[in-house]
Amino acid sequence: DTGVSQNPRHKITKRGQNVTFRCDPISEHNRLYWYRQTLGQGPEFLTYFQNEAQLEKSRLLSDRFSAERPKGSFSTLEIQRTEQGDSAMYLCASRPGQGANEQFFGPGTRLTVL
Amino acid sequence: DAKTTQPTSMDCAEGRAANLPCNHSTISGNEYVYWYRQIHSQGPQYIIHGLKNNETNEMASLIITEDRKSSTLILPHATLRDTAVYYCSWGGPQGNLIFGKGTKLSVKP
C-alpha cells in the first residue's frame, strides 16, 4: 500500500454514460498525476495538478474528460459520454513538490465500457 | 518518439540475478531515470531512481551508462514474487513519467 487510494477499483458502464473516479493522494504531496493504461502498454500521462491548479493536459485528454482537485486534496476524473475506447486502467499518482520525481501510484480504477 | 526501449520479455531462474536493460537515448541531461514494476491488476510500484551515479537500495541496483543513454536494473537474487512487468521511465517536461511497454520478467523455480 503506497498511501494513494482510488475509488472505485472497478467500473462497468454502458456506452454514453458518464463516470467519475476519485483519487486520494498522500496527504503532504502537492503534485497529483492522472495516467491511463491500456492492455500491454505502459501508463500514459493525462494531466497533473500542483495543489488545486491543473497545470498541464495531454493531447490524450479529449473534451469529454475533465479533472478537478478542489482545495488541493483529493482529485476527481470525469469522463462524459463514455466510448468503448475509453476502456482502460486509470491510475493516479502523487509526489512531493520538491526533489526527485519519485511518484507513488494508487491501485487504479479499471473502466470497462460496454 | 521520446520513449524508452526495453526487451519484451525475459526469464530468470529463482535465486539468480536478473539484469533488465533499458535504452533511453533521448533523455535530457537533468532528467532522472526511474524504474517501476507492476504486478497484474495493481498500480506500478516504485523500485529505484538515479541521475548519473549507480544506485542501490534494499530492492535493487541501478547501473547508468556514462552517456546516460541506457541503464540496467539488477535484482540480485530474484524470487518468484519478483515476477512482474518492469518499466524504466524518465521525467517529462511537466514532471510526468514517460513509460515504454516494459519487460515482462518471469522468475522460474
Coordinates of N, CA, C and O in Angstrom, one line a residue, chain A:
Chain A
D1 N 0.8 -1.2 0.0 CA 0.0 0.0 0.0 C 0.9 1.3 0.0 O 1.7 1.5 0.9
T2 N 0.7 2.1 -1.1 CA 1.6 3.3 -1.2 C 1.0 4.4 -0.4 O 1.7 5.5 -0.3
G3 N -0.2 4.4 0.0 CA -0.8 5.5 0.7 C -1.7 6.3 -0.3 O -2.4 7.2 0.2
V4 N -1.7 6.0 -1.6 CA -2.6 6.6 -2.5 C -3.8 5.7 -2.8 O -3.6 4.5 -3.1
S5 N -4.9 6.2 -2.6 CA -6.1 5.3 -2.8 C -7.0 5.8 -3.9 O -7.0 7.0 -4.3
Q6 N -7.7 4.9 -4.6 CA -8.5 5.2 -5.7 C -9.8 4.5 -5.6 O -9.8 3.3 -5.2
N7 N -10.9 5.1 -5.9 CA -12.2 4.5 -5.9 C -13.1 5.0 -7.1 O -12.9 6.1 -7.5
P8 N -13.9 4.1 -7.6 CA -13.9 2.7 -7.3 C -12.7 1.9 -7.9 O -12.0 2.5 -8.7
R9 N -12.5 0.7 -7.6 CA -11.5 -0.1 -8.2 C -11.9 -0.6 -9.5 O -11.0 -0.8 -10.4
H10 N -13.2 -0.9 -9.7 CA -13.7 -1.4 -11.0 C -15.0 -0.6 -11.3 O -15.8 -0.3 -10.4
K11 N -15.2 -0.3 -12.6 CA -16.4 0.3 -13.0 C -16.8 -0.2 -14.4 O -16.0 -0.2 -15.3
I12 N -18.0 -0.7 -14.5 CA -18.5 -1.2 -15.7 C -19.7 -0.3 -16.1 O -20.6 0.0 -15.2
T13 N -19.7 0.3 -17.3 CA -20.7 1.2 -17.7 C -21.1 1.0 -19.1 O -20.4 0.3 -19.9
K14 N -22.2 1.5 -19.5 CA -22.7 1.4 -20.9 C -22.2 2.6 -21.6 O -22.1 3.7 -21.1
R15 N -22.0 2.4 -22.9 CA -21.5 3.5 -23.8 C -22.5 4.7 -23.7 O -23.7 4.5 -23.7
G16 N -21.9 5.9 -23.6 CA -22.8 7.0 -23.5 C -23.0 7.6 -22.1 O -23.5 8.7 -21.9
Q17 N -22.7 6.7 -21.1 CA -22.9 7.1 -19.7 C -21.7 7.9 -19.2 O -20.6 7.9 -19.8
N18 N -21.9 8.7 -18.2 CA -20.8 9.5 -17.5 C -20.3 8.7 -16.3 O -21.1 8.0 -15.6
V19 N -19.0 8.8 -16.1 CA -18.4 8.1 -15.0 C -17.5 9.1 -14.3 O -16.9 10.0 -14.9
T20 N -17.3 8.9 -13.0 CA -16.4 9.7 -12.2 C -15.5 8.8 -11.3 O -16.1 8.0 -10.6
F21 N -14.2 9.1 -11.3 CA -13.3 8.4 -10.4 C -12.7 9.3 -9.4 O -12.5 10.5 -9.7
R22 N -12.3 8.8 -8.3 CA -11.7 9.6 -7.2 C -10.3 9.1 -6.9 O -10.1 7.9 -6.9
C23 N -9.4 10.0 -6.6 CA -8.1 9.7 -6.1 C -7.8 10.5 -4.8 O -8.0 11.7 -4.8
D24 N -7.3 9.8 -3.8 CA -6.9 10.4 -2.6 C -5.4 10.3 -2.5 O -4.9 9.1 -2.3
P25 N -4.6 11.3 -2.7 CA -3.1 11.2 -2.7 C -2.6 11.1 -1.3 O -3.4 11.3 -0.3
I26 N -1.3 10.9 -1.1 CA -0.6 11.0 0.1 C -0.8 12.5 0.6 O -0.6 13.4 -0.2
S27 N -1.1 12.7 1.8 CA -1.6 14.0 2.3 C -0.6 15.1 2.1 O -1.0 16.2 1.8
E28 N 0.6 14.9 2.3 CA 1.6 16.0 2.1 C 2.1 16.2 0.7 O 2.9 17.1 0.5
H29 N 1.6 15.4 -0.2 CA 2.0 15.6 -1.6 C 1.2 16.6 -2.3 O 0.0 16.5 -2.4
N30 N 1.9 17.6 -2.9 CA 1.1 18.7 -3.5 C 1.0 18.5 -5.0 O 0.2 19.2 -5.7
R31 N 1.7 17.5 -5.6 CA 1.5 17.2 -7.0 C 0.8 15.9 -7.2 O 1.0 14.9 -6.6
L32 N -0.2 15.9 -8.1 CA -1.0 14.8 -8.4 C -1.1 14.6 -9.9 O -1.4 15.5 -10.6
Y33 N -1.0 13.3 -10.3 CA -1.0 13.0 -11.8 C -2.0 11.9 -12.1 O -2.3 11.0 -11.3
W34 N -2.6 12.0 -13.2 CA -3.5 11.0 -13.8 C -2.9 10.4 -15.0 O -2.3 11.1 -15.9
Y35 N -2.9 9.1 -15.1 CA -2.4 8.3 -16.2 C -3.5 7.4 -16.7 O -4.4 7.0 -15.9
R36 N -3.4 7.0 -17.9 CA -4.3 5.9 -18.4 C -3.4 4.8 -19.0 O -2.3 5.0 -19.6
Q37 N -3.8 3.5 -18.7 CA -3.0 2.4 -19.2 C -4.0 1.4 -19.9 O -4.9 0.9 -19.3
T38 N -3.6 1.1 -21.1 CA -4.4 0.1 -21.8 C -3.5 -1.2 -21.9 O -2.3 -1.2 -21.6
L39 N -4.2 -2.3 -22.2 CA -3.6 -3.6 -22.2 C -2.3 -3.7 -23.0 O -2.2 -3.3 -24.1
G40 N -1.2 -4.1 -22.3 CA 0.1 -4.3 -23.0 C 0.9 -3.1 -23.1 O 2.0 -3.1 -23.7
Q41 N 0.4 -2.0 -22.6 CA 1.1 -0.7 -22.7 C 1.5 -0.2 -21.3 O 0.9 -0.6 -20.3
G42 N 2.5 0.7 -21.3 CA 2.8 1.4 -20.1 C 1.8 2.5 -19.8 O 1.1 2.9 -20.7
P43 N 1.8 3.0 -18.6 CA 0.9 4.2 -18.3 C 1.2 5.4 -19.2 O 2.4 5.6 -19.5
E44 N 0.2 6.1 -19.6 CA 0.3 7.3 -20.4 C -0.2 8.5 -19.7 O -1.3 8.4 -19.1
F45 N 0.5 9.6 -19.7 CA 0.2 10.8 -18.9 C -1.1 11.4 -19.5 O -1.3 11.6 -20.7
L46 N -2.0 11.8 -18.6 CA -3.2 12.5 -18.9 C -3.2 14.0 -18.5 O -3.4 14.9 -19.3
T47 N -2.9 14.2 -17.2 CA -3.0 15.5 -16.7 C -2.3 15.6 -15.3 O -2.1 14.5 -14.7
Y48 N -2.0 16.8 -14.8 CA -1.4 16.9 -13.5 C -1.8 18.2 -12.8 O -2.2 19.2 -13.5
F49 N -1.8 18.1 -11.5 CA -2.1 19.3 -10.6 C -1.0 19.6 -9.7 O -0.3 18.7 -9.2
Q50 N -0.8 20.8 -9.5 CA 0.1 21.3 -8.4 C -0.9 22.0 -7.4 O -1.4 23.1 -7.8
N51 N -1.1 21.5 -6.3 CA -2.1 21.9 -5.4 C -3.4 21.8 -6.1 O -3.8 20.8 -6.7
E52 N -4.2 22.9 -6.2 CA -5.5 22.9 -6.8 C -5.4 23.3 -8.3 O -6.4 23.2 -9.0
A53 N -4.3 23.7 -8.8 CA -4.2 24.2 -10.2 C -3.8 23.0 -11.1 O -2.9 22.3 -10.9
Q54 N -4.6 23.0 -12.2 CA -4.4 22.0 -13.2 C -3.4 22.6 -14.2 O -3.8 23.6 -14.9
L55 N -2.2 22.1 -14.3 CA -1.1 22.8 -15.0 C -0.8 22.3 -16.4 O -0.2 23.0 -17.2
E56 N -1.3 21.1 -16.6 CA -0.9 20.5 -18.0 C -1.9 19.4 -18.3 O -2.4 18.7 -17.4
K57 N -2.3 19.4 -19.6 CA -3.2 18.3 -20.1 C -2.5 17.7 -21.3 O -2.1 18.4 -22.2
S58 N -2.6 16.4 -21.4 CA -2.0 15.7 -22.5 C -3.0 15.8 -23.7 O -4.2 16.0 -23.5
R59 N -2.6 15.6 -24.9 CA -3.5 15.6 -26.1 C -4.4 14.4 -26.0 O -5.4 14.3 -26.7
L60 N -4.1 13.4 -25.1 CA -5.0 12.2 -24.9 C -6.3 12.6 -24.2 O -7.3 11.9 -24.3
L61 N -6.2 13.8 -23.5 CA -7.4 14.2 -22.7 C -8.3 15.0 -23.6 O -8.2 16.2 -23.8
S62 N -9.3 14.2 -24.1 CA -10.3 14.9 -25.0 C -11.2 15.8 -24.2 O -11.2 15.8 -23.0
D63 N -12.1 16.5 -25.0 CA -13.0 17.4 -24.3 C -14.0 16.6 -23.4 O -14.7 17.3 -22.6
R64 N -14.2 15.4 -23.6 CA -15.1 14.6 -22.8 C -14.5 14.3 -21.4 O -15.2 13.8 -20.5
F65 N -13.2 14.6 -21.2 CA -12.6 14.3 -19.9 C -12.4 15.6 -19.2 O -12.0 16.7 -19.8
S66 N -12.7 15.6 -17.9 CA -12.4 16.7 -17.0 C -11.9 16.2 -15.7 O -12.3 15.2 -15.2
A67 N -11.0 17.0 -15.1 CA -10.4 16.6 -13.9 C -10.4 17.9 -13.0 O -10.3 19.0 -13.4
E68 N -10.6 17.6 -11.7 CA -10.6 18.7 -10.7 C -9.8 18.2 -9.5 O -9.7 17.0 -9.2
R69 N -9.3 19.2 -8.7 CA -8.7 18.9 -7.5 C -9.0 20.1 -6.5 O -8.2 20.9 -6.2
P70 N -10.3 20.1 -6.0 CA -10.7 21.2 -5.1 C -9.9 21.2 -3.9 O -9.6 20.1 -3.3
K71 N -9.4 22.4 -3.5 CA -8.7 22.5 -2.2 C -7.3 21.8 -2.2 O -6.7 21.7 -1.1
G72 N -6.9 21.3 -3.3 CA -5.6 20.7 -3.4 C -5.5 19.4 -2.7 O -4.4 19.0 -2.3
S73 N -6.6 18.8 -2.4 CA -6.6 17.5 -1.7 C -6.9 16.3 -2.7 O -6.1 16.0 -3.5
F74 N -8.0 15.7 -2.6 CA -8.4 14.6 -3.5 C -8.6 15.2 -4.9 O -8.8 16.4 -5.1
S75 N -8.7 14.3 -5.8 CA -8.9 14.7 -7.2 C -10.0 13.8 -7.8 O -10.1 12.6 -7.4
T76 N -10.8 14.3 -8.7 CA -11.7 13.5 -9.5 C -11.4 13.6 -11.0 O -11.0 14.6 -11.5
L77 N -11.7 12.5 -11.7 CA -11.6 12.5 -13.1 C -12.9 12.0 -13.6 O -13.4 11.0 -13.3
E78 N -13.5 12.9 -14.5 CA -14.8 12.5 -15.0 C -14.7 12.3 -16.5 O -14.0 13.1 -17.2
I79 N -15.4 11.3 -17.0 CA -15.5 11.0 -18.4 C -17.0 11.1 -18.8 O -17.8 10.4 -18.3
Q80 N -17.3 12.0 -19.7 CA -18.6 12.2 -20.2 C -18.8 11.4 -21.5 O -17.9 11.2 -22.3
R81 N -20.1 10.9 -21.6 CA -20.4 10.2 -22.9 C -19.4 9.1 -23.2 O -18.8 9.2 -24.3
T82 N -19.2 8.2 -22.3 CA -18.1 7.2 -22.5 C -18.2 6.5 -23.8 O -19.3 6.2 -24.3
E83 N -17.1 6.1 -24.3 CA -17.0 5.3 -25.6 C -16.2 4.0 -25.2 O -15.5 4.0 -24.2
Q84 N -16.3 3.0 -26.1 CA -15.6 1.8 -25.8 C -14.1 2.0 -25.8 O -13.4 1.3 -25.0
G85 N -13.6 2.9 -26.5 CA -12.2 3.2 -26.5 C -11.7 3.8 -25.2 O -10.5 3.9 -25.0
D86 N -12.6 4.2 -24.3 CA -12.2 4.7 -23.0 C -11.9 3.6 -22.0 O -11.4 3.8 -20.9
S87 N -12.2 2.3 -22.4 CA -11.9 1.2 -21.5 C -10.4 1.1 -21.3 O -9.6 1.0 -22.2
A88 N -10.0 1.2 -20.0 CA -8.6 1.2 -19.6 C -8.5 1.2 -18.1 O -9.5 1.2 -17.4
M89 N -7.3 1.1 -17.7 CA -7.0 1.3 -16.2 C -6.6 2.8 -16.1 O -5.8 3.3 -16.8
Y90 N -7.3 3.5 -15.1 CA -6.9 4.9 -14.9 C -6.2 4.9 -13.5 O -6.7 4.5 -12.5
L91 N -5.0 5.4 -13.6 CA -4.1 5.5 -12.5 C -3.8 6.9 -12.0 O -3.7 7.8 -12.8
C92 N -3.7 7.0 -10.7 CA -3.4 8.3 -10.1 C -2.1 8.1 -9.3 O -1.8 7.0 -8.8
A93 N -1.3 9.1 -9.3 CA 0.0 9.1 -8.6 C 0.2 10.5 -8.0 O -0.3 11.5 -8.5
S94 N 1.0 10.5 -6.9 CA 1.3 11.7 -6.2 C 2.7 11.8 -5.9 O 3.4 10.8 -5.8
R95 N 3.2 13.0 -5.7 CA 4.6 13.2 -5.3 C 4.7 14.5 -4.5 O 3.9 15.4 -4.7
P96 N 5.8 14.6 -3.7 CA 6.1 15.9 -3.1 C 6.4 17.0 -4.1 O 6.8 16.6 -5.2
G97 N 6.3 18.2 -3.8 CA 6.6 19.3 -4.8 C 8.1 19.4 -5.1 O 8.4 19.8 -6.2
Q98 N 8.9 19.1 -4.2 CA 10.4 19.3 -4.3 C 11.1 18.0 -4.5 O 10.6 16.9 -4.2
G99 N 12.3 18.1 -5.0 CA 13.1 16.9 -5.1 C 12.9 16.0 -6.3 O 12.2 16.4 -7.3
A100 N 13.4 14.8 -6.3 CA 13.3 13.9 -7.4 C 11.8 13.5 -7.7 O 11.0 13.7 -6.8
N101 N 11.6 13.1 -8.9 CA 10.2 12.9 -9.3 C 9.7 11.5 -9.0 O 9.1 10.8 -9.8
E102 N 10.0 11.0 -7.8 CA 9.5 9.7 -7.3 C 8.0 9.8 -7.1 O 7.6 10.5 -6.2
Q103 N 7.3 9.1 -7.9 CA 5.8 9.2 -7.8 C 5.3 7.9 -7.2 O 5.8 6.8 -7.5
F104 N 4.2 8.0 -6.4 CA 3.6 6.9 -5.8 C 2.2 6.7 -6.4 O 1.4 7.6 -6.4
F105 N 2.0 5.5 -6.9 CA 0.8 5.2 -7.6 C -0.2 4.5 -6.7 O 0.1 3.7 -5.8
G106 N -1.5 4.9 -7.0 CA -2.6 4.1 -6.4 C -2.9 2.8 -7.2 O -2.2 2.5 -8.2
P107 N -3.8 2.1 -6.7 CA -4.1 0.7 -7.3 C -4.8 0.8 -8.7 O -4.9 -0.2 -9.4
G108 N -5.4 2.0 -9.0 CA -6.0 2.2 -10.3 C -7.5 1.9 -10.2 O -8.0 1.2 -9.3
T109 N -8.2 2.5 -11.2 CA -9.6 2.1 -11.4 C -9.7 1.5 -12.8 O -9.3 2.2 -13.8
R110 N -10.2 0.3 -12.9 CA -10.4 -0.3 -14.2 C -11.8 0.0 -14.7 O -12.8 -0.4 -14.1
L111 N -11.8 0.6 -15.9 CA -13.1 1.0 -16.5 C -13.3 0.1 -17.7 O -12.5 -0.1 -18.6
T112 N -14.5 -0.5 -17.7 CA -15.0 -1.2 -18.9 C -16.2 -0.6 -19.4 O -17.2 -0.4 -18.7
V113 N -16.2 -0.2 -20.7 CA -17.3 0.4 -21.4 C -17.9 -0.6 -22.3 O -17.3 -1.1 -23.3
L114 N -19.2 -0.9 -22.1 CA -19.9 -2.0 -22.9 C -20.5 -1.4 -24.1 O -20.9 -0.2 -24.1

